[in-house]
mmCIF file of C-alpha atoms in Angstrom:
data_model
loop_
_atom_site.group_PDB
_atom_site.id
_atom_site.type_symbol
_atom_site.label_atom_id
_atom_site.label_comp_id
_atom_site.label_asym_id
_atom_site.label_seq_id
_atom_site.Cartn_x
_atom_site.Cartn_y
_atom_site.Cartn_z
ATOM 1 C CA UNK V 1 58.405 4.969 15.264
ATOM 2 C CA UNK V 2 59.687 1.409 15.217
ATOM 3 C CA UNK V 3 59.047 0.870 18.943
ATOM 4 C CA UNK V 4 55.628 2.462 18.705
ATOM 5 C CA UNK V 5 54.505 0.218 15.842
ATOM 6 C CA UNK V 6 55.875 -2.883 17.587
ATOM 7 C CA UNK V 7 54.001 -1.957 20.770
ATOM 8 C CA UNK V 8 50.724 -1.451 18.938
ATOM 9 C CA UNK V 9 51.195 -4.748 17.125
ATOM 10 C CA UNK V 10 51.707 -6.533 20.471
ATOM 11 C CA UNK V 11 48.654 -4.884 22.008
ATOM 12 C CA UNK V 12 46.451 -6.031 19.122
ATOM 13 C CA UNK V 13 47.868 -9.565 19.233
ATOM 14 C CA UNK V 14 47.633 -9.839 23.040
ATOM 15 C CA UNK V 15 44.044 -8.617 23.055
ATOM 16 C CA UNK V 16 43.105 -11.279 20.538
ATOM 17 C CA UNK V 17 42.307 -8.899 17.687
ATOM 18 C CA UNK V 18 44.979 -9.865 15.196
ATOM 19 C CA UNK V 19 47.084 -12.949 14.567
ATOM 20 C CA UNK V 20 50.698 -12.048 13.899
ATOM 21 C CA UNK V 21 50.681 -14.328 10.856
ATOM 22 C CA UNK V 22 47.930 -12.143 9.368
ATOM 23 C CA UNK V 23 50.298 -9.158 9.422
ATOM 24 C CA UNK V 24 52.978 -11.240 7.717
ATOM 25 C CA UNK V 25 50.412 -12.270 5.110
ATOM 26 C CA UNK V 26 49.596 -8.613 4.301
ATOM 27 C CA UNK V 27 53.268 -7.702 3.932
ATOM 28 C CA UNK V 28 53.952 -10.770 1.814
ATOM 29 C CA UNK V 29 50.994 -9.995 -0.473
ATOM 30 C CA UNK V 30 52.167 -6.476 -1.313
ATOM 31 C CA UNK V 31 55.877 -7.215 -1.439
ATOM 32 C CA UNK V 32 55.573 -10.207 -3.735
ATOM 33 C CA UNK V 33 52.201 -11.106 -5.230
ATOM 34 C CA UNK V 34 50.384 -7.802 -5.837
ATOM 35 C CA UNK V 35 52.268 -5.209 -7.867
ATOM 36 C CA UNK V 36 52.753 -3.522 -11.241
ATOM 37 C CA UNK V 37 53.489 -6.843 -12.953
ATOM 38 C CA UNK V 38 49.719 -7.475 -12.698
ATOM 39 C CA UNK V 39 48.823 -4.236 -14.454
ATOM 40 C CA UNK V 40 51.516 -4.876 -17.073
ATOM 41 C CA UNK V 41 49.779 -8.152 -17.988
ATOM 42 C CA UNK V 42 46.511 -6.255 -18.465
ATOM 43 C CA UNK V 43 48.120 -3.657 -20.752
ATOM 44 C CA UNK V 44 50.079 -6.219 -22.792
ATOM 45 C CA UNK V 45 46.942 -8.285 -23.284
ATOM 46 C CA UNK V 46 45.067 -5.176 -24.438
ATOM 47 C CA UNK V 47 47.859 -4.433 -26.922
ATOM 48 C CA UNK V 48 47.726 -7.910 -28.439
ATOM 49 C CA UNK V 49 44.021 -8.779 -28.236
ATOM 50 C CA UNK V 50 41.558 -6.199 -29.648
ATOM 51 C CA UNK V 51 38.575 -8.052 -28.182
ATOM 52 C CA UNK V 52 40.160 -7.889 -24.735
ATOM 53 C CA UNK V 53 40.954 -4.184 -25.238
ATOM 54 C CA UNK V 54 37.279 -3.572 -26.065
ATOM 55 C CA UNK V 55 36.189 -5.414 -22.938
ATOM 56 C CA UNK V 56 38.735 -3.457 -20.880
ATOM 57 C CA UNK V 57 37.362 -0.188 -22.270
ATOM 58 C CA UNK V 58 33.758 -1.190 -21.591
ATOM 59 C CA UNK V 59 34.162 -2.745 -18.131
ATOM 60 C CA UNK V 60 37.674 -2.709 -16.737
ATOM 61 C CA UNK V 61 36.678 -4.365 -13.445
ATOM 62 C CA UNK V 62 35.515 -7.498 -15.260
ATOM 63 C CA UNK V 63 38.353 -7.462 -17.786
ATOM 64 C CA UNK V 64 40.946 -7.224 -15.023
ATOM 65 C CA UNK V 65 39.199 -10.073 -13.183
ATOM 66 C CA UNK V 66 39.645 -12.255 -16.280
ATOM 67 C CA UNK V 67 43.380 -12.195 -15.503
ATOM 68 C CA UNK V 68 42.796 -13.137 -11.872
ATOM 69 C CA UNK V 69 43.253 -9.567 -10.608
ATOM 70 C CA UNK V 70 41.004 -7.364 -8.510
ATOM 71 C CA UNK V 71 39.860 -6.950 -4.940
ATOM 72 C CA UNK V 72 41.032 -4.392 -2.438
ATOM 73 C CA UNK V 73 41.536 -0.915 -3.966
ATOM 74 C CA UNK V 74 40.500 -2.244 -7.353
ATOM 75 C CA UNK V 75 36.827 -2.949 -6.728
ATOM 76 C CA UNK V 76 35.706 -0.514 -9.427
ATOM 77 C CA UNK V 77 38.196 -0.050 -12.250
ATOM 78 C CA UNK V 78 38.229 2.242 -15.287
ATOM 79 C CA UNK V 79 40.898 1.923 -17.998
ATOM 80 C CA UNK V 80 41.837 5.007 -19.990
ATOM 81 C CA UNK V 81 43.682 4.604 -23.285
ATOM 82 C CA UNK V 82 46.354 6.950 -24.612
ATOM 83 C CA UNK V 83 46.304 7.672 -28.338
ATOM 84 C CA UNK V 84 48.210 9.901 -30.746
ATOM 85 C CA UNK V 85 46.468 13.052 -29.513
ATOM 86 C CA UNK V 86 45.643 12.256 -25.883
ATOM 87 C CA UNK V 87 47.716 11.485 -22.816
ATOM 88 C CA UNK V 88 46.196 10.364 -19.506
ATOM 89 C CA UNK V 89 47.541 11.022 -16.007
ATOM 90 C CA UNK V 90 46.185 9.780 -12.656
ATOM 91 C CA UNK V 91 46.395 11.529 -9.278
ATOM 92 C CA UNK V 92 44.521 11.605 -5.983
ATOM 93 C CA UNK V 93 44.584 15.190 -4.717
ATOM 94 C CA UNK V 94 42.753 14.330 -1.469
ATOM 95 C CA UNK V 95 44.794 11.358 -0.291
ATOM 96 C CA UNK V 96 46.496 8.531 -2.152
ATOM 97 C CA UNK V 97 43.784 6.549 -3.976
ATOM 98 C CA UNK V 98 45.531 4.178 -6.337
ATOM 99 C CA UNK V 99 44.670 0.898 -8.063
ATOM 100 C CA UNK V 100 46.398 -1.412 -5.586
ATOM 101 C CA UNK V 101 44.899 -4.490 -7.205
ATOM 102 C CA UNK V 102 46.878 -3.941 -10.406
ATOM 103 C CA UNK V 103 49.801 -1.724 -9.316
ATOM 104 C CA UNK V 104 50.407 -2.587 -5.651
ATOM 105 C CA UNK V 105 51.300 0.071 -3.091
ATOM 106 C CA UNK V 106 51.851 3.558 -4.555
ATOM 107 C CA UNK V 107 55.354 5.020 -4.698
ATOM 108 C CA UNK V 108 56.272 7.813 -2.266
ATOM 109 C CA UNK V 109 56.170 10.493 -4.978
ATOM 110 C CA UNK V 110 52.541 9.626 -5.801
ATOM 111 C CA UNK V 111 51.645 10.312 -2.164
ATOM 112 C CA UNK V 112 53.771 13.482 -1.966
ATOM 113 C CA UNK V 113 52.232 16.918 -1.492
ATOM 114 C CA UNK V 114 54.027 18.164 -4.605
ATOM 115 C CA UNK V 115 52.449 15.572 -6.917
ATOM 116 C CA UNK V 116 48.993 15.851 -5.415
ATOM 117 C CA UNK V 117 49.050 19.664 -5.559
ATOM 118 C CA UNK V 118 50.524 20.100 -9.027
ATOM 119 C CA UNK V 119 49.159 17.241 -11.165
ATOM 120 C CA UNK V 120 45.778 18.956 -11.611
ATOM 121 C CA UNK V 121 47.199 22.464 -11.937
ATOM 122 C CA UNK V 122 50.246 22.058 -14.178
ATOM 123 C CA UNK V 123 50.379 18.462 -15.390
ATOM 124 C CA UNK V 124 52.731 19.303 -18.254
ATOM 125 C CA UNK V 125 55.319 20.576 -15.782
ATOM 126 C CA UNK V 126 54.848 17.486 -13.601
ATOM 127 C CA UNK V 127 55.422 15.280 -16.634
ATOM 128 C CA UNK V 128 58.616 17.220 -17.298
ATOM 129 C CA UNK V 129 59.823 16.324 -13.776
ATOM 130 C CA UNK V 130 59.724 12.728 -15.022
ATOM 131 C CA UNK V 131 61.470 13.618 -18.273
ATOM 132 C CA UNK V 132 58.240 13.174 -20.241
ATOM 133 C CA UNK V 133 57.872 15.923 -22.820
ATOM 134 C CA UNK V 134 54.790 15.792 -25.018
ATOM 135 C CA UNK V 135 53.949 17.868 -28.104
ATOM 136 C CA UNK V 136 52.167 21.109 -27.145
ATOM 137 C CA UNK V 137 48.987 20.046 -28.902
ATOM 138 C CA UNK V 138 48.705 16.703 -27.099
ATOM 139 C CA UNK V 139 45.578 16.849 -24.974
ATOM 140 C CA UNK V 140 46.291 16.000 -21.324
ATOM 141 C CA UNK V 141 43.497 14.305 -19.427
ATOM 142 C CA UNK V 142 44.026 14.264 -15.658
ATOM 143 C CA UNK V 143 41.952 11.813 -13.602
ATOM 144 C CA UNK V 144 41.640 12.887 -9.962
ATOM 145 C CA UNK V 145 40.621 9.723 -8.143
ATOM 146 C CA UNK V 146 38.229 11.118 -5.540
ATOM 147 C CA UNK V 147 35.860 8.139 -5.116
ATOM 148 C CA UNK V 148 36.443 4.372 -5.129
ATOM 149 C CA UNK V 149 36.870 4.371 -8.909
ATOM 150 C CA UNK V 150 40.432 3.328 -9.692
ATOM 151 C CA UNK V 151 42.041 4.390 -12.971
ATOM 152 C CA UNK V 152 44.571 2.432 -15.024
ATOM 153 C CA UNK V 153 46.336 4.166 -17.913
ATOM 154 C CA UNK V 154 46.871 2.005 -20.986
ATOM 155 C CA UNK V 155 49.872 3.646 -22.668
ATOM 156 C CA UNK V 156 50.482 3.468 -26.418
ATOM 157 C CA UNK V 157 52.247 0.384 -27.689
ATOM 158 C CA UNK V 158 55.808 1.346 -28.649
ATOM 159 C CA UNK V 159 56.885 1.131 -32.284
ATOM 160 C CA UNK V 160 59.168 -1.713 -33.243
ATOM 161 C CA UNK V 161 57.299 -4.326 -31.246
ATOM 162 C CA UNK V 162 55.418 -5.911 -34.123
ATOM 163 C CA UNK V 163 55.123 -9.651 -33.627
ATOM 164 C CA UNK V 164 55.966 -9.507 -29.902
ATOM 165 C CA UNK V 165 53.838 -11.678 -27.679
ATOM 166 C CA UNK V 166 52.059 -10.377 -24.576
ATOM 167 C CA UNK V 167 54.641 -11.736 -22.157
ATOM 168 C CA UNK V 168 57.488 -9.908 -23.896
ATOM 169 C CA UNK V 169 55.434 -6.731 -24.282
ATOM 170 C CA UNK V 170 54.636 -6.692 -20.559
ATOM 171 C CA UNK V 171 58.340 -6.017 -19.964
ATOM 172 C CA UNK V 172 57.856 -2.587 -21.563
ATOM 173 C CA UNK V 173 54.975 -1.595 -19.287
ATOM 174 C CA UNK V 174 56.220 0.158 -16.169
ATOM 175 C CA UNK V 175 54.291 1.290 -13.127
ATOM 176 C CA UNK V 176 54.971 4.915 -14.089
ATOM 177 C CA UNK V 177 53.474 4.387 -17.550
ATOM 178 C CA UNK V 178 50.295 2.982 -16.005
ATOM 179 C CA UNK V 179 49.988 6.074 -13.770
ATOM 180 C CA UNK V 180 50.737 8.188 -16.835
ATOM 181 C CA UNK V 181 53.872 10.061 -15.814
ATOM 182 C CA UNK V 182 55.967 8.264 -18.422
ATOM 183 C CA UNK V 183 55.390 6.530 -21.744
ATOM 184 C CA UNK V 184 55.823 2.789 -22.170
ATOM 185 C CA UNK V 185 59.481 1.811 -22.519
ATOM 186 C CA UNK V 186 61.023 1.515 -25.963
ATOM 187 C CA UNK V 187 62.155 -1.984 -27.019
ATOM 188 C CA UNK V 188 65.812 -1.008 -26.487
ATOM 189 C CA UNK V 189 65.127 -0.460 -22.768
ATOM 190 C CA UNK V 190 64.441 -4.144 -22.221
ATOM 191 C CA UNK V 191 67.813 -5.095 -23.626
ATOM 192 C CA UNK V 192 69.474 -2.417 -21.511
ATOM 193 C CA UNK V 193 67.906 -3.774 -18.327
ATOM 194 C CA UNK V 194 68.689 -7.427 -18.903
ATOM 195 C CA UNK B 1 36.178 19.608 5.592
ATOM 196 C CA UNK B 2 38.558 22.136 4.111
ATOM 197 C CA UNK B 3 41.636 20.424 5.507
ATOM 198 C CA UNK B 4 45.281 20.502 4.553
ATOM 199 C CA UNK B 5 44.771 17.213 2.727
ATOM 200 C CA UNK B 6 42.826 18.981 -0.035
ATOM 201 C CA UNK B 7 45.940 19.849 -2.000
ATOM 202 C CA UNK B 8 44.862 20.323 -5.618
ATOM 203 C CA UNK B 9 46.317 23.575 -6.963
ATOM 204 C CA UNK B 10 48.353 24.448 -3.861
ATOM 205 C CA UNK B 11 51.704 26.041 -4.761
ATOM 206 C CA UNK B 12 55.113 25.965 -3.167
ATOM 207 C CA UNK B 13 55.834 22.252 -2.699
ATOM 208 C CA UNK B 14 58.562 22.193 -5.322
ATOM 209 C CA UNK B 15 59.310 19.500 -7.864
ATOM 210 C CA UNK B 16 58.064 15.949 -7.839
ATOM 211 C CA UNK B 17 61.087 13.816 -7.055
ATOM 212 C CA UNK B 18 60.868 10.233 -8.307
ATOM 213 C CA UNK B 19 63.184 7.746 -6.644
ATOM 214 C CA UNK B 20 65.105 5.277 -8.788
ATOM 215 C CA UNK B 21 64.258 1.651 -7.936
ATOM 216 C CA UNK B 22 62.062 2.662 -5.034
ATOM 217 C CA UNK B 23 61.355 -0.215 -2.639
ATOM 218 C CA UNK B 24 57.743 -1.022 -1.673
ATOM 219 C CA UNK B 25 58.591 0.078 1.894
ATOM 220 C CA UNK B 26 61.553 2.205 2.968
ATOM 221 C CA UNK B 27 61.824 0.961 6.544
ATOM 222 C CA UNK B 28 60.534 -1.928 8.589
ATOM 223 C CA UNK B 29 58.265 0.368 10.619
ATOM 224 C CA UNK B 30 56.524 1.501 7.412
ATOM 225 C CA UNK B 31 55.976 -2.123 6.455
ATOM 226 C CA UNK B 32 54.494 -2.957 9.870
ATOM 227 C CA UNK B 33 52.432 0.267 10.059
ATOM 228 C CA UNK B 34 50.825 -0.534 6.731
ATOM 229 C CA UNK B 35 50.070 -4.121 7.751
ATOM 230 C CA UNK B 36 48.660 -3.206 11.143
ATOM 231 C CA UNK B 37 46.470 -0.487 9.592
ATOM 232 C CA UNK B 38 44.978 -2.916 7.081
ATOM 233 C CA UNK B 39 44.475 -5.538 9.771
ATOM 234 C CA UNK B 40 42.761 -2.935 11.960
ATOM 235 C CA UNK B 41 40.378 -2.113 9.113
ATOM 236 C CA UNK B 42 39.572 -5.830 8.798
ATOM 237 C CA UNK B 43 38.127 -5.769 12.333
ATOM 238 C CA UNK B 44 35.117 -4.173 10.642
ATOM 239 C CA UNK B 45 34.479 -1.541 13.309
ATOM 240 C CA UNK B 46 34.986 1.470 11.043
ATOM 241 C CA UNK B 47 34.640 2.278 7.368
ATOM 242 C CA UNK B 48 37.262 3.420 4.900
ATOM 243 C CA UNK B 49 35.472 6.767 4.865
ATOM 244 C CA UNK B 50 35.776 7.147 8.638
ATOM 245 C CA UNK B 51 39.466 6.248 8.560
ATOM 246 C CA UNK B 52 40.088 8.747 5.765
ATOM 247 C CA UNK B 53 38.370 11.459 7.747
ATOM 248 C CA UNK B 54 40.412 10.713 10.859
ATOM 249 C CA UNK B 55 43.630 10.964 8.814
ATOM 250 C CA UNK B 56 42.504 14.253 7.277
ATOM 251 C CA UNK B 57 41.073 15.783 10.430
ATOM 252 C CA UNK B 58 44.471 16.902 11.712
ATOM 253 C CA UNK B 59 45.838 20.369 12.321
ATOM 254 C CA UNK B 60 47.175 21.474 8.923
ATOM 255 C CA UNK B 61 50.721 21.958 10.209
ATOM 256 C CA UNK B 62 50.738 18.422 11.613
ATOM 257 C CA UNK B 63 49.232 16.897 8.478
ATOM 258 C CA UNK B 64 51.720 18.539 6.136
ATOM 259 C CA UNK B 65 54.800 17.703 8.185
ATOM 260 C CA UNK B 66 53.980 14.107 9.135
ATOM 261 C CA UNK B 67 55.330 11.102 7.254
ATOM 262 C CA UNK B 68 52.656 9.253 5.276
ATOM 263 C CA UNK B 69 52.530 6.131 7.426
ATOM 264 C CA UNK B 70 52.817 8.245 10.577
ATOM 265 C CA UNK B 71 49.451 9.772 9.656
ATOM 266 C CA UNK B 72 48.071 6.257 9.167
ATOM 267 C CA UNK B 73 49.365 5.114 12.543
ATOM 268 C CA UNK B 74 48.047 8.178 14.397
ATOM 269 C CA UNK B 75 44.639 7.587 12.795
ATOM 270 C CA UNK B 76 44.636 3.880 13.617
ATOM 271 C CA UNK B 77 45.363 4.577 17.286
ATOM 272 C CA UNK B 78 42.591 7.185 17.383
ATOM 273 C CA UNK B 79 40.110 4.769 15.786
ATOM 274 C CA UNK B 80 40.986 1.917 18.148
ATOM 275 C CA UNK B 81 40.409 4.159 21.166
ATOM 276 C CA UNK B 82 37.261 5.791 19.757
ATOM 277 C CA UNK B 83 35.715 2.381 19.084
ATOM 278 C CA UNK B 84 36.615 1.056 22.521
ATOM 279 C CA UNK B 85 38.952 -1.674 21.309
ATOM 280 C CA UNK B 86 42.122 -0.353 22.950
ATOM 281 C CA UNK B 87 42.449 1.933 25.960
ATOM 282 C CA UNK B 88 44.401 5.178 25.843
ATOM 283 C CA UNK B 89 46.286 3.866 28.895
ATOM 284 C CA UNK B 90 47.359 0.786 26.941
ATOM 285 C CA UNK B 91 48.662 2.903 24.068
ATOM 286 C CA UNK B 92 50.512 5.135 26.531
ATOM 287 C CA UNK B 93 52.134 2.138 28.232
ATOM 288 C CA UNK B 94 52.752 0.219 25.000
ATOM 289 C CA UNK B 95 51.156 -2.971 26.292
ATOM 290 C CA UNK B 96 47.774 -4.574 26.868
ATOM 291 C CA UNK B 97 46.335 -4.261 30.384
ATOM 292 C CA UNK B 98 43.033 -6.031 29.760
ATOM 293 C CA UNK B 99 41.688 -8.806 27.549
ATOM 294 C CA UNK B 100 40.143 -7.708 24.280
ATOM 295 C CA UNK B 101 36.491 -7.310 23.377
ATOM 296 C CA UNK B 102 34.860 -10.763 23.325
ATOM 297 C CA UNK B 103 32.896 -9.903 20.218
ATOM 298 C CA UNK B 104 35.997 -9.627 18.032
ATOM 299 C CA UNK B 105 37.215 -12.546 15.932
ATOM 300 C CA UNK B 106 40.961 -12.264 15.446
ATOM 301 C CA UNK B 107 42.095 -11.258 11.958
ATOM 302 C CA UNK B 108 43.772 -14.371 10.561
ATOM 303 C CA UNK B 109 45.753 -15.066 7.382
ATOM 304 C CA UNK B 110 42.511 -16.479 5.961
ATOM 305 C CA UNK B 111 40.681 -13.213 6.636
ATOM 306 C CA UNK B 112 43.488 -11.306 4.935
ATOM 307 C CA UNK B 113 43.445 -13.479 1.831
ATOM 308 C CA UNK B 114 39.671 -13.205 1.553
ATOM 309 C CA UNK B 115 39.516 -9.431 2.100
ATOM 310 C CA UNK B 116 42.370 -8.644 -0.286
ATOM 311 C CA UNK B 117 40.718 -10.747 -2.992
ATOM 312 C CA UNK B 118 37.222 -9.397 -2.500
ATOM 313 C CA UNK B 119 37.892 -5.847 -1.336
ATOM 314 C CA UNK B 120 35.016 -3.714 -0.161
ATOM 315 C CA UNK B 121 32.905 -2.750 -3.183
ATOM 316 C CA UNK B 122 30.981 0.503 -2.674
ATOM 317 C CA UNK B 123 28.412 0.067 -5.441
ATOM 318 C CA UNK B 124 24.867 -0.475 -4.154
ATOM 319 C CA UNK B 125 21.540 -1.243 -5.785
ATOM 320 C CA UNK B 126 20.377 1.956 -7.401
ATOM 321 C CA UNK B 127 17.039 3.477 -6.479
ATOM 322 C CA UNK B 128 15.363 5.607 -9.135
ATOM 323 C CA UNK B 129 17.176 7.142 -12.067
ATOM 324 C CA UNK B 130 20.234 9.387 -12.231
ATOM 325 C CA UNK B 131 19.525 13.116 -12.310
ATOM 326 C CA UNK B 132 22.295 13.768 -14.849
ATOM 327 C CA UNK B 133 23.186 12.120 -18.158
ATOM 328 C CA UNK B 134 26.477 11.694 -19.989
ATOM 329 C CA UNK B 135 27.250 14.866 -21.915
ATOM 330 C CA UNK B 136 25.168 17.081 -19.652
ATOM 331 C CA UNK B 137 26.582 20.338 -18.275
ATOM 332 C CA UNK B 138 26.723 20.430 -14.476
ATOM 333 C CA UNK B 139 28.229 22.656 -11.831
ATOM 334 C CA UNK B 140 30.036 21.446 -8.738
ATOM 335 C CA UNK B 141 28.198 22.980 -5.808
ATOM 336 C CA UNK B 142 29.942 25.672 -3.806
ATOM 337 C CA UNK B 143 29.763 23.761 -0.532
ATOM 338 C CA UNK B 144 32.117 23.768 2.451
ATOM 339 C CA UNK B 145 30.961 20.967 4.741
ATOM 340 C CA UNK B 146 32.591 20.742 8.162
ATOM 341 C CA UNK B 147 32.589 16.946 7.983
ATOM 342 C CA UNK B 148 34.042 14.537 5.456
ATOM 343 C CA UNK B 149 33.598 15.161 1.747
ATOM 344 C CA UNK B 150 35.250 13.940 -1.438
ATOM 345 C CA UNK B 151 34.563 17.097 -3.447
ATOM 346 C CA UNK B 152 37.915 18.870 -3.837
ATOM 347 C CA UNK B 153 37.915 22.606 -3.285
ATOM 348 C CA UNK B 154 39.414 23.427 -6.675
ATOM 349 C CA UNK B 155 36.320 22.273 -8.593
ATOM 350 C CA UNK B 156 33.677 23.878 -6.381
ATOM 351 C CA UNK B 157 31.559 26.423 -8.210
ATOM 352 C CA UNK B 158 32.964 25.355 -11.584
ATOM 353 C CA UNK B 159 31.133 24.089 -14.622
ATOM 354 C CA UNK B 160 31.921 20.706 -16.140
ATOM 355 C CA UNK B 161 30.466 17.930 -18.264
ATOM 356 C CA UNK B 162 29.247 14.533 -17.119
ATOM 357 C CA UNK B 163 31.527 11.942 -18.662
ATOM 358 C CA UNK B 164 30.632 8.645 -16.928
ATOM 359 C CA UNK B 165 27.774 7.417 -14.743
ATOM 360 C CA UNK B 166 28.948 4.716 -12.339
ATOM 361 C CA UNK B 167 25.764 3.516 -10.639
ATOM 362 C CA UNK B 168 24.925 4.203 -7.004
ATOM 363 C CA UNK B 169 27.785 4.231 -4.490
ATOM 364 C CA UNK B 170 28.062 4.641 -0.727
ATOM 365 C CA UNK B 171 28.120 8.353 0.162
ATOM 366 C CA UNK B 172 31.351 9.072 2.089
ATOM 367 C CA UNK B 173 29.969 12.267 3.635
ATOM 368 C CA UNK B 174 27.533 10.345 5.840
ATOM 369 C CA UNK B 175 29.309 6.996 5.985
ATOM 370 C CA UNK B 176 32.396 8.623 7.540
ATOM 371 C CA UNK B 177 30.356 9.801 10.513
ATOM 372 C CA UNK B 178 28.194 6.789 11.328
ATOM 373 C CA UNK B 179 25.336 8.290 9.334
ATOM 374 C CA UNK B 180 24.797 5.284 7.093
ATOM 375 C CA UNK B 181 25.650 4.460 3.500
ATOM 376 C CA UNK B 182 22.940 6.555 1.781
ATOM 377 C CA UNK B 183 24.061 5.465 -1.697
ATOM 378 C CA UNK B 184 23.852 8.108 -4.420
ATOM 379 C CA UNK B 185 24.571 8.112 -8.124
ATOM 380 C CA UNK B 186 28.249 8.666 -8.787
ATOM 381 C CA UNK B 187 29.512 10.528 -11.847
ATOM 382 C CA UNK B 188 32.818 11.349 -13.441
ATOM 383 C CA UNK B 189 32.740 15.042 -14.341
ATOM 384 C CA UNK B 190 35.267 16.604 -16.718
ATOM 385 C CA UNK B 191 36.394 20.218 -16.315
ATOM 386 C CA UNK B 192 38.417 22.328 -18.739
ATOM 387 C CA UNK B 193 41.720 23.457 -17.214
ATOM 388 C CA UNK B 194 40.834 27.032 -18.163
ATOM 389 C CA UNK B 195 37.506 26.741 -16.289
ATOM 390 C CA UNK B 196 39.351 25.684 -13.126
ATOM 391 C CA UNK B 197 42.477 27.804 -13.313
ATOM 392 C CA UNK B 198 41.578 30.757 -15.540
ATOM 393 C CA UNK B 199 42.314 31.929 -19.046
ATOM 394 C CA UNK B 200 46.076 31.758 -18.569
ATOM 395 C CA UNK B 201 45.890 27.993 -17.990
ATOM 396 C CA UNK B 202 47.089 25.414 -20.493
ATOM 397 C CA UNK B 203 44.159 25.011 -22.954
ATOM 398 C CA UNK B 204 45.130 21.408 -23.704
ATOM 399 C CA UNK B 205 44.460 20.242 -20.120
ATOM 400 C CA UNK B 206 41.237 18.748 -18.764
ATOM 401 C CA UNK B 207 40.687 17.407 -15.259
ATOM 402 C CA UNK B 208 38.075 14.853 -14.232
ATOM 403 C CA UNK B 209 36.800 14.156 -10.718
ATOM 404 C CA UNK B 210 34.340 11.611 -9.413
ATOM 405 C CA UNK B 211 31.384 13.350 -7.790
ATOM 406 C CA UNK B 212 28.286 12.096 -5.997
ATOM 407 C CA UNK B 213 24.943 13.468 -7.146
ATOM 408 C CA UNK B 214 24.505 15.775 -4.143
ATOM 409 C CA UNK B 215 27.819 17.462 -5.056
ATOM 410 C CA UNK B 216 26.356 18.645 -8.364
ATOM 411 C CA UNK B 217 23.675 20.936 -9.720
ATOM 412 C CA UNK B 218 22.474 21.579 -13.277
ATOM 413 C CA UNK B 219 24.561 24.226 -15.047
#
């Protein structure tokens, strides 16, 4: 595969279609600048600023743009908010639609046949694969991203974070929580990681 | 089309296996395949809908056994040949034999920055009024188009409720095949898990899909 990709790259460069630096720019963007840290800022802001949370609920595309985020694979955003009785989960059964603008490139499991097949059929079992066990009466809302609407899950703010500022809270917001396969991290997890 | 990509509800794939500390790319070829695919799209010769259809329009056995970025690369090569930008002989030999199309401006870092920031919004000015309102009962049509569609098989024929109305968006079914954008109202429709999967299904589950107006009928 490596030789084949290199050859195609050379053909496109030699024919004047693509500058090699443009390819480097794409890789650099998704390996460094665009990733789940962007989405974590959105969630942490929503947790700390009720007005922002209301704007995010009403028009996520604009609210995300307020934080300098948006663009490719995030042109039309919808934020869905977990609460005590409802848990949200995002999948794309047809391909791999994913909110790149706020989460970056999807992980391999999101693109896997197993996730795409099962998330709409037995989401509770899929959540269990991630170690996420919810009470039986928690309503599970699965969002199958079949158009260009991109969904961002706003998980519940963990207990014990009273008085935390948005920057510190963002540390608790993982990519998996914003897809909905896990809950936001507990405060102890931050200490354990650092 | 009813391709192997339409996976919702298919059984037998086993558990979902998350990877601890997964890197953005696993190998250098994945990294380059992703970059070259995005750059190819920035040439503006095909739409996202067309590229999706080319990825999905594979023999099921090939689709299900190919690595993710392998499918992307196969599709990119097909698109480049179909649109006359690269010759099949050049792909076979792994090098350019002729100069490129004069009409193409090379994708530069500036193009990349601009396209990533702006994206390619699919919302268009809406003509008329939506046929369905939030809260209304609708049924996903029992259709099996041979071309591209974004209506998953598992919702077809089932009754749901309109949850969101998104304005008019480019219709993938025509846009994938050079048939124009033909924007239609786009809805999010919520289905009960028991409606989709039967009475034995988990009653606490609901599944929403985004559906263009022509995918729906009054219920």
